[in-house]
Amino acid sequence: MPTEYVPLSAAQQSVWYAQQLAPETPIHIAQYIEIEGPLDHALFDRVARLGAHEVLAMNARLVEADGAVRQVLDPDASVSIPLVDLSGEPDPDAAARAWMRARLAEPLPLDGGRLFSTALLRLAPDLHRWFIRAHHIIQDGFSGPMISRRAAEVYTSLSAGGAYVPAELGDYRALLAEEEAYRASEKFERDRAYWTERFADRPAAVSLADGTAEPTADYRSMISVVPPAESAALAAGARRLRTATPGLAIAATAAYVARMTGAEDVILGLAVTGRTTRLAMETPAMMSTILPLRVRVGPDMTVDDLVRAATRATARALRHQRYRRDDLVRDLKLLGERHRLYGPVINIMAFDYRLDFAGLPARMHAVTTGPVDDLSINVYDNFDGAGLRVDFEAHPDLYTEDEVAAHLHRYVRFMRTLGDVDPATPLRDVELLDDAERSRVLHEWNDTALPVAPAVVPELFEAQAARTPDAPAVTHAGTTLTYRELDERAGRLARRLIARGAGPGDFVALALPRDENLVVAALAVLKSGAAYQPIDLAYPADRIAFMLDDASPACVVTAPGTDLPGATPRLELDPSSLDTPPGGDTAAAAVTDADRVRPLHPADAAYVIYTSGSTGRPKGVVVSHAGAADLCAWAEKDFGPERLARVLFSTSLNFDVSVFEWLTPLTMGGHIEVVRDLLEVGERGGWSGTLVSGVPSAMSALLAAGAPALEAGDVVLAGEALPAKLVHDLRALLPDARIANIYGPTEATVYATAWFDDGNAAGRAPIGGPIANTRAYVLDASLRPVPAGVPGELYLAGAGLARGYLDRSALTAERFVACPFGEPGERMYRTGDLARWNAAGQIEYLGRLDHQVKIRGFRIELGEIEAALSRHPAVGQAVVVPREDQPGTPRLIAYVVPAGPVDSDELRRFAAETLPAYMVPAAVVPLDALPLNPSGKLDRAALPAPDFAARASGRAPRTPAETLLA
């Protein structure tokens, strides 16, 4: 008879296309049936052959006909059922699993051959496993139990002497015709309308992993079995919530993903059979699909609210489950897009897996349900009283074994807790961590106590000056001051400041060039009891005027002839006036409270540093002497006098890292050298000392300009994410140096966490664990600690917290909040940084929760730049984003929608009139409209890269510093 060519179903076409895209990836579904007792091999072989003959879809072969892929339905009773005897192996169970894993790695090519294989594994004379592997193009997870149950029925009947009666399975050809009719029907169009409307404004799908990867048949699998008594309690809890265990599992999955990612609009993948008709329910074939399940998990929802929301969403999805994922992907124009349609997949396997082969007890076991994109959660709602089983199948490129195990343990515990608590319990109050996890992230990894005696900074320096009066303290351009000289000069200047009324509670501005006298002046202010306020003379006049007006300093110390805005009283510093007069003088004597206008206490302000403000108004962060003294104590512990013996002071006083560079060495006998900036090292050919620090982008620029003759025992990087390449380059240049990645906002007195290179950093280095007397908490939106591996907002507590923002009490209260994990009245600082703990107790920095960034170590509120650009009449909308199109060189790029004729260079000049140089965008890109994602929010990833070559004009950069700023 002529060969019958049958079209592929829509489900088969999806699998076929997926296989063409990944020809080396086995797209299989597999199971085994464990049979206990003396199995009749000959009879079983006959039963298996009959079963293969009965299921028409299992006999499909794919061929090309008339320019299209078709299937040939060719029942073949000669299928081979080999017997694999593993009973002689030392561990038959392990041998069987290894054998099955090897089969799963073998492809079933779509080249016209048979698309399934089967074998009988003998583990013992009375224990067998029947293994069935099929290409997903001919079978889905719903078909396997149907085929297995039919085999058990036939074996039982023939074993009792009965005659073989062909099965009353659904007609596969009729099923194909039914599906074809559906796809041409109004029901299909109604289903399409439902899905496209439901997901027109979809949010980005979230994952429990960091990135994405191509689907793989190789996955990490872990199993958790909930004991029968606890499974029964879980079912009872589900009934209290007016659902069943599968419904609770789906709700728990949505809530777990929400809690682990911070998303409030969660899209899961829901595995469905795609079967809504009797014919489909009776026909073994490939019909299943995965459809998106959207569940909103609001912060104020109760457990009952969650379950009802998940139940409604599931019911709607099941009503429209015949519509296929691939159709929806095309409808939403996601083909080839970077956006995923859904995150983790929940697969409810609600089958009775118990079988009976003529009195021999048997049980079905799924081996694989197909390739894994990200994470599949398979919940087996068994009916045999053995307890609920939960399998996690995770992509090996996205999850480690430890991560899978932790997620599985936590998920099952979370689901059980949802079933146990009062349905009216707010979701935010359902604990996610167990006691051990909670203790680890709150206490064990925050055990940083270090005794530090109360002190003010002048005391620390003066004690060191008394110990080593003749040792070099500070050098600039060949001029060196000893500790005695530095102490005496600072004392003389301090008395002049006191004479002008400066003291504790006051500020003194410093607008000086970078030389040894800058250190003298800073120490002098501290000795007077006042707090120093650094002023960068390169700032626009408007910004300097604002800072002086905001802090109202008692005076501004500046060099003669310096042009400054405003009427702040000036003290022009003549270095010669600080020299020791002939015969000595009493002005150099130590300044005490008897000399100051008021006593100086550790809680008094030591300095104020201004950082960018989101409203366009910079804010002053006030740091106390106690915080600075604590920083010095940590530096002595983790670095010590030897590592701080000769330090490069290269950072602007306007950036708080400068405090680490100049102050901590001077409290331990160190010698600091003042340079313009880090790039000066390259210009003069090198530098030799014990410690150099800088922001990663500046260090990268230094190395890119040619490896300088740099010698240092410690390299401290801070202020930006540390790329792995920079760590690698520094190791090559300084193989014996210790590389540190240190993190801390100005509000936490320079540094809060530290990581020291162990030679194993593969990606971006972590920012480490909390330093001495600092505690770090990674919390969710409800201020609950999140588990290791889970992103949350980083909060800091401890002795290093700043006093707050100068004259900004509301902002101080907003950012410095009550700490629920410390002593009564203790505060913690809300950093706005997204971070997570890793398994080793190190913190990984993940970015900002707001629109704040760090460029070259300076903290920048993008909103301040956007506000400045928006003031130009030619700008209708403005968005500023950081881009790192060249690794290690982050730059600010502005995107504007013009309100009239616009010139990009003119906009940059306009911004420079009110913003410091480090906040002026490197490029301005005009756009007809800002790109939006489906939810109507700015799609930052769709913003185009700037064309720097097109806007290049004028001379090329001449120095490494100009290259960095370009």
PDB file of C-alpha atoms in Angstrom, residues 440-640:
ATOM      1  CA  ARG A 440      24.525  32.769  59.665  1.00  0.00           C
ATOM      2  CA  VAL A 441      23.598  35.934  57.759  1.00  0.00           C
ATOM      3  CA  LEU A 442      22.758  38.017  60.829  1.00  0.00           C
ATOM      4  CA  HIS A 443      25.379  36.940  63.333  1.00  0.00           C
ATOM      5  CA  GLU A 444      28.058  34.526  62.144  1.00  0.00           C
ATOM      6  CA  TRP A 445      29.082  36.608  59.123  1.00  0.00           C
ATOM      7  CA  ASN A 446      28.815  39.818  61.176  1.00  0.00           C
ATOM      8  CA  ASP A 447      31.064  38.764  64.035  1.00  0.00           C
ATOM      9  CA  THR A 448      33.407  41.744  63.635  1.00  0.00           C
ATOM     10  CA  ALA A 449      33.736  43.228  67.128  1.00  0.00           C
ATOM     11  CA  LEU A 450      37.059  44.983  67.767  1.00  0.00           C
ATOM     12  CA  PRO A 451      37.694  46.973  70.971  1.00  0.00           C
ATOM     13  CA  VAL A 452      38.456  50.598  70.117  1.00  0.00           C
ATOM     14  CA  ALA A 453      39.095  53.160  72.823  1.00  0.00           C
ATOM     15  CA  PRO A 454      37.158  56.438  72.434  1.00  0.00           C
ATOM     16  CA  ALA A 455      39.409  58.981  70.730  1.00  0.00           C
ATOM     17  CA  VAL A 456      39.513  62.047  68.535  1.00  0.00           C
ATOM     18  CA  VAL A 457      41.734  62.185  65.468  1.00  0.00           C
ATOM     19  CA  PRO A 458      44.242  64.775  66.768  1.00  0.00           C
ATOM     20  CA  GLU A 459      45.018  62.520  69.739  1.00  0.00           C
ATOM     21  CA  LEU A 460      45.810  59.602  67.435  1.00  0.00           C
ATOM     22  CA  PHE A 461      48.142  61.646  65.252  1.00  0.00           C
ATOM     23  CA  GLU A 462      49.831  63.460  68.125  1.00  0.00           C
ATOM     24  CA  ALA A 463      50.551  60.171  69.914  1.00  0.00           C
ATOM     25  CA  GLN A 464      52.273  58.903  66.776  1.00  0.00           C
ATOM     26  CA  ALA A 465      54.191  62.150  66.325  1.00  0.00           C
ATOM     27  CA  ALA A 466      55.477  61.755  69.878  1.00  0.00           C
ATOM     28  CA  ARG A 467      56.638  58.199  69.100  1.00  0.00           C
ATOM     29  CA  THR A 468      58.406  58.994  65.818  1.00  0.00           C
ATOM     30  CA  PRO A 469      59.035  62.773  65.708  1.00  0.00           C
ATOM     31  CA  ASP A 470      61.893  62.628  63.218  1.00  0.00           C
ATOM     32  CA  ALA A 471      60.397  60.058  60.830  1.00  0.00           C
ATOM     33  CA  PRO A 472      59.178  61.328  57.435  1.00  0.00           C
ATOM     34  CA  ALA A 473      55.444  61.989  57.458  1.00  0.00           C
ATOM     35  CA  VAL A 474      54.467  63.639  54.196  1.00  0.00           C
ATOM     36  CA  THR A 475      56.263  64.315  50.903  1.00  0.00           C
ATOM     37  CA  HIS A 476      55.343  66.318  47.834  1.00  0.00           C
ATOM     38  CA  ALA A 477      57.555  67.143  44.842  1.00  0.00           C
ATOM     39  CA  GLY A 478      60.774  66.660  46.803  1.00  0.00           C
ATOM     40  CA  THR A 479      59.641  68.471  49.960  1.00  0.00           C
ATOM     41  CA  THR A 480      59.331  66.283  53.051  1.00  0.00           C
ATOM     42  CA  LEU A 481      57.915  67.100  56.467  1.00  0.00           C
ATOM     43  CA  THR A 482      58.751  64.990  59.497  1.00  0.00           C
ATOM     44  CA  TYR A 483      56.118  64.099  62.055  1.00  0.00           C
ATOM     45  CA  ARG A 484      57.424  66.876  64.312  1.00  0.00           C
ATOM     46  CA  GLU A 485      57.311  69.440  61.498  1.00  0.00           C
ATOM     47  CA  LEU A 486      53.855  68.365  60.398  1.00  0.00           C
ATOM     48  CA  ASP A 487      52.566  68.448  63.960  1.00  0.00           C
ATOM     49  CA  GLU A 488      54.019  71.882  64.675  1.00  0.00           C
ATOM     50  CA  ARG A 489      52.811  73.449  61.418  1.00  0.00           C
ATOM     51  CA  ALA A 490      49.311  72.057  61.932  1.00  0.00           C
ATOM     52  CA  GLY A 491      49.337  73.344  65.506  1.00  0.00           C
ATOM     53  CA  ARG A 492      50.238  76.882  64.429  1.00  0.00           C
ATOM     54  CA  LEU A 493      47.501  76.930  61.808  1.00  0.00           C
ATOM     55  CA  ALA A 494      45.006  75.439  64.253  1.00  0.00           C
ATOM     56  CA  ARG A 495      45.569  78.307  66.664  1.00  0.00           C
ATOM     57  CA  ARG A 496      44.923  80.803  63.883  1.00  0.00           C
ATOM     58  CA  LEU A 497      41.670  79.014  63.081  1.00  0.00           C
ATOM     59  CA  ILE A 498      40.664  79.031  66.741  1.00  0.00           C
ATOM     60  CA  ALA A 499      41.391  82.729  66.838  1.00  0.00           C
ATOM     61  CA  ARG A 500      38.844  83.147  64.060  1.00  0.00           C
ATOM     62  CA  GLY A 501      36.259  81.337  66.167  1.00  0.00           C
ATOM     63  CA  ALA A 502      36.472  77.885  64.560  1.00  0.00           C
ATOM     64  CA  GLY A 503      35.904  74.958  66.881  1.00  0.00           C
ATOM     65  CA  PRO A 504      33.779  71.874  67.524  1.00  0.00           C
ATOM     66  CA  GLY A 505      30.477  72.153  65.704  1.00  0.00           C
ATOM     67  CA  ASP A 506      31.946  74.421  62.994  1.00  0.00           C
ATOM     68  CA  PHE A 507      33.260  73.730  59.509  1.00  0.00           C
ATOM     69  CA  VAL A 508      36.375  75.078  57.847  1.00  0.00           C
ATOM     70  CA  ALA A 509      36.538  74.833  54.072  1.00  0.00           C
ATOM     71  CA  LEU A 510      39.763  73.797  52.363  1.00  0.00           C
ATOM     72  CA  ALA A 511      40.296  75.134  48.827  1.00  0.00           C
ATOM     73  CA  LEU A 512      43.968  74.361  48.345  1.00  0.00           C
ATOM     74  CA  PRO A 513      46.248  72.833  45.731  1.00  0.00           C
ATOM     75  CA  ARG A 514      47.443  69.267  46.268  1.00  0.00           C
ATOM     76  CA  ASP A 515      50.721  69.555  48.111  1.00  0.00           C
ATOM     77  CA  GLU A 516      52.058  68.944  51.596  1.00  0.00           C
ATOM     78  CA  ASN A 517      50.193  71.976  52.934  1.00  0.00           C
ATOM     79  CA  LEU A 518      46.857  70.353  52.155  1.00  0.00           C
ATOM     80  CA  VAL A 519      47.694  67.712  54.779  1.00  0.00           C
ATOM     81  CA  VAL A 520      48.886  70.416  57.167  1.00  0.00           C
ATOM     82  CA  ALA A 521      45.598  72.282  56.749  1.00  0.00           C
ATOM     83  CA  ALA A 522      43.400  69.219  57.179  1.00  0.00           C
ATOM     84  CA  LEU A 523      45.205  68.293  60.405  1.00  0.00           C
ATOM     85  CA  ALA A 524      45.012  71.881  61.596  1.00  0.00           C
ATOM     86  CA  VAL A 525      41.246  71.973  61.181  1.00  0.00           C
ATOM     87  CA  LEU A 526      40.924  68.732  63.125  1.00  0.00           C
ATOM     88  CA  LYS A 527      43.190  70.041  65.873  1.00  0.00           C
ATOM     89  CA  SER A 528      41.040  73.174  66.167  1.00  0.00           C
ATOM     90  CA  GLY A 529      38.037  70.961  66.783  1.00  0.00           C
ATOM     91  CA  ALA A 530      36.271  72.034  63.596  1.00  0.00           C
ATOM     92  CA  ALA A 531      35.453  69.694  60.722  1.00  0.00           C
ATOM     93  CA  TYR A 532      37.086  70.170  57.347  1.00  0.00           C
ATOM     94  CA  GLN A 533      35.040  70.719  54.187  1.00  0.00           C
ATOM     95  CA  PRO A 534      37.014  69.995  50.990  1.00  0.00           C
ATOM     96  CA  ILE A 535      36.380  72.284  48.005  1.00  0.00           C
ATOM     97  CA  ASP A 536      37.603  71.224  44.574  1.00  0.00           C
ATOM     98  CA  LEU A 537      38.655  74.346  42.692  1.00  0.00           C
ATOM     99  CA  ALA A 538      37.830  72.594  39.396  1.00  0.00           C
ATOM    100  CA  TYR A 539      34.128  72.550  40.313  1.00  0.00           C
ATOM    101  CA  PRO A 540      31.811  75.034  38.585  1.00  0.00           C
ATOM    102  CA  ALA A 541      31.457  78.281  40.516  1.00  0.00           C
ATOM    103  CA  ASP A 542      27.749  77.651  41.125  1.00  0.00           C
ATOM    104  CA  ARG A 543      28.480  74.345  42.822  1.00  0.00           C
ATOM    105  CA  ILE A 544      31.235  75.820  44.997  1.00  0.00           C
ATOM    106  CA  ALA A 545      28.914  78.654  45.959  1.00  0.00           C
ATOM    107  CA  PHE A 546      26.197  76.206  46.953  1.00  0.00           C
ATOM    108  CA  MET A 547      28.567  74.112  49.086  1.00  0.00           C
ATOM    109  CA  LEU A 548      29.921  77.139  50.905  1.00  0.00           C
ATOM    110  CA  ASP A 549      26.469  78.537  51.474  1.00  0.00           C
ATOM    111  CA  ASP A 550      25.122  75.160  52.627  1.00  0.00           C
ATOM    112  CA  ALA A 551      27.849  74.428  55.192  1.00  0.00           C
ATOM    113  CA  SER A 552      28.428  78.066  56.269  1.00  0.00           C
ATOM    114  CA  PRO A 553      32.066  77.415  57.221  1.00  0.00           C
ATOM    115  CA  ALA A 554      33.752  79.695  59.722  1.00  0.00           C
ATOM    116  CA  CYS A 555      36.290  80.438  57.024  1.00  0.00           C
ATOM    117  CA  VAL A 556      37.853  78.965  53.911  1.00  0.00           C
ATOM    118  CA  VAL A 557      41.566  78.206  53.885  1.00  0.00           C
ATOM    119  CA  THR A 558      42.955  78.921  50.457  1.00  0.00           C
ATOM    120  CA  ALA A 559      46.102  79.909  48.637  1.00  0.00           C
ATOM    121  CA  PRO A 560      46.725  83.599  47.906  1.00  0.00           C
ATOM    122  CA  GLY A 561      45.029  84.791  44.733  1.00  0.00           C
ATOM    123  CA  THR A 562      42.469  81.981  44.587  1.00  0.00           C
ATOM    124  CA  ASP A 563      39.180  83.081  43.015  1.00  0.00           C
ATOM    125  CA  LEU A 564      36.186  81.826  44.993  1.00  0.00           C
ATOM    126  CA  PRO A 565      32.514  82.792  44.813  1.00  0.00           C
ATOM    127  CA  GLY A 566      30.613  84.140  47.792  1.00  0.00           C
ATOM    128  CA  ALA A 567      31.562  86.101  50.863  1.00  0.00           C
ATOM    129  CA  THR A 568      32.889  83.360  53.135  1.00  0.00           C
ATOM    130  CA  PRO A 569      35.762  84.744  55.253  1.00  0.00           C
ATOM    131  CA  ARG A 570      39.139  83.625  53.919  1.00  0.00           C
ATOM    132  CA  LEU A 571      42.345  82.594  55.558  1.00  0.00           C
ATOM    133  CA  GLU A 572      45.008  82.778  52.869  1.00  0.00           C
ATOM    134  CA  LEU A 573      47.682  80.243  53.653  1.00  0.00           C
ATOM    135  CA  ASP A 574      51.265  81.435  53.369  1.00  0.00           C
ATOM    136  CA  PRO A 575      53.343  78.298  53.958  1.00  0.00           C
ATOM    137  CA  SER A 576      56.273  80.360  55.247  1.00  0.00           C
ATOM    138  CA  SER A 577      54.113  81.596  58.098  1.00  0.00           C
ATOM    139  CA  LEU A 578      53.954  78.040  59.388  1.00  0.00           C
ATOM    140  CA  ASP A 579      57.710  77.597  59.589  1.00  0.00           C
ATOM    141  CA  THR A 580      59.315  77.442  62.997  1.00  0.00           C
ATOM    142  CA  PRO A 581      60.475  80.958  63.904  1.00  0.00           C
ATOM    143  CA  PRO A 582      64.008  81.487  65.198  1.00  0.00           C
ATOM    144  CA  GLY A 583      64.216  80.424  68.798  1.00  0.00           C
ATOM    145  CA  GLY A 584      61.012  78.405  68.594  1.00  0.00           C
ATOM    146  CA  ASP A 585      57.541  79.427  69.726  1.00  0.00           C
ATOM    147  CA  THR A 586      54.692  78.358  71.916  1.00  0.00           C
ATOM    148  CA  ALA A 587      52.164  78.311  69.057  1.00  0.00           C
ATOM    149  CA  ALA A 588      53.394  74.870  68.060  1.00  0.00           C
ATOM    150  CA  ALA A 589      52.449  73.354  71.390  1.00  0.00           C
ATOM    151  CA  ALA A 590      49.741  70.729  71.381  1.00  0.00           C
ATOM    152  CA  VAL A 591      46.239  72.147  71.050  1.00  0.00           C
ATOM    153  CA  THR A 592      43.980  70.999  73.880  1.00  0.00           C
ATOM    154  CA  ASP A 593      40.414  71.640  74.970  1.00  0.00           C
ATOM    155  CA  ALA A 594      41.784  74.463  77.046  1.00  0.00           C
ATOM    156  CA  ASP A 595      42.697  76.215  73.801  1.00  0.00           C
ATOM    157  CA  ARG A 596      39.567  75.344  71.819  1.00  0.00           C
ATOM    158  CA  VAL A 597      36.405  77.376  71.874  1.00  0.00           C
ATOM    159  CA  ARG A 598      34.566  74.278  73.093  1.00  0.00           C
ATOM    160  CA  PRO A 599      35.696  70.798  74.211  1.00  0.00           C
ATOM    161  CA  LEU A 600      36.158  68.251  71.405  1.00  0.00           C
ATOM    162  CA  HIS A 601      34.397  64.888  71.731  1.00  0.00           C
ATOM    163  CA  PRO A 602      34.510  61.677  69.625  1.00  0.00           C
ATOM    164  CA  ALA A 603      30.930  62.298  68.505  1.00  0.00           C
ATOM    165  CA  ASP A 604      31.838  65.689  67.025  1.00  0.00           C
ATOM    166  CA  ALA A 605      32.184  66.100  63.271  1.00  0.00           C
ATOM    167  CA  ALA A 606      35.592  65.450  61.681  1.00  0.00           C
ATOM    168  CA  TYR A 607      34.733  66.264  58.065  1.00  0.00           C
ATOM    169  CA  VAL A 608      31.857  66.825  55.674  1.00  0.00           C
ATOM    170  CA  ILE A 609      31.986  65.513  52.104  1.00  0.00           C
ATOM    171  CA  TYR A 610      29.399  66.444  49.518  1.00  0.00           C
ATOM    172  CA  THR A 611      27.919  63.772  47.288  1.00  0.00           C
ATOM    173  CA  SER A 612      25.562  64.036  44.363  1.00  0.00           C
ATOM    174  CA  GLY A 613      21.867  64.537  45.085  1.00  0.00           C
ATOM    175  CA  SER A 614      18.951  63.137  43.092  1.00  0.00           C
ATOM    176  CA  THR A 615      17.089  66.462  43.212  1.00  0.00           C
ATOM    177  CA  GLY A 616      20.010  68.359  41.729  1.00  0.00           C
ATOM    178  CA  ARG A 617      21.137  69.556  45.167  1.00  0.00           C
ATOM    179  CA  PRO A 618      24.362  67.998  46.543  1.00  0.00           C
ATOM    180  CA  LYS A 619      24.164  66.730  50.107  1.00  0.00           C
ATOM    181  CA  GLY A 620      26.823  66.946  52.775  1.00  0.00           C
ATOM    182  CA  VAL A 621      27.671  63.761  54.677  1.00  0.00           C
ATOM    183  CA  VAL A 622      28.942  64.520  58.179  1.00  0.00           C
ATOM    184  CA  VAL A 623      31.405  61.987  59.651  1.00  0.00           C
ATOM    185  CA  SER A 624      32.480  61.956  63.280  1.00  0.00           C
ATOM    186  CA  HIS A 625      35.860  61.585  64.958  1.00  0.00           C
ATOM    187  CA  ALA A 626      34.630  58.279  66.391  1.00  0.00           C
ATOM    188  CA  GLY A 627      33.995  56.973  62.887  1.00  0.00           C
ATOM    189  CA  ALA A 628      37.422  58.098  61.692  1.00  0.00           C
ATOM    190  CA  ALA A 629      39.105  56.566  64.764  1.00  0.00           C
ATOM    191  CA  ASP A 630      37.329  53.291  64.086  1.00  0.00           C
ATOM    192  CA  LEU A 631      38.571  53.339  60.489  1.00  0.00           C
ATOM    193  CA  CYS A 632      42.109  53.758  61.803  1.00  0.00           C
ATOM    194  CA  ALA A 633      41.666  50.823  64.181  1.00  0.00           C
ATOM    195  CA  TRP A 634      40.501  48.611  61.312  1.00  0.00           C
ATOM    196  CA  ALA A 635      43.407  49.750  59.133  1.00  0.00           C
ATOM    197  CA  GLU A 636      45.845  48.841  61.890  1.00  0.00           C
ATOM    198  CA  LYS A 637      44.252  45.388  62.203  1.00  0.00           C
ATOM    199  CA  ASP A 638      43.995  44.490  58.495  1.00  0.00           C
ATOM    200  CA  PHE A 639      47.026  46.412  57.183  1.00  0.00           C
ATOM    201  CA  GLY A 640      49.227  47.435  60.090  1.00  0.00           C
TER     202      GLY A 640
END
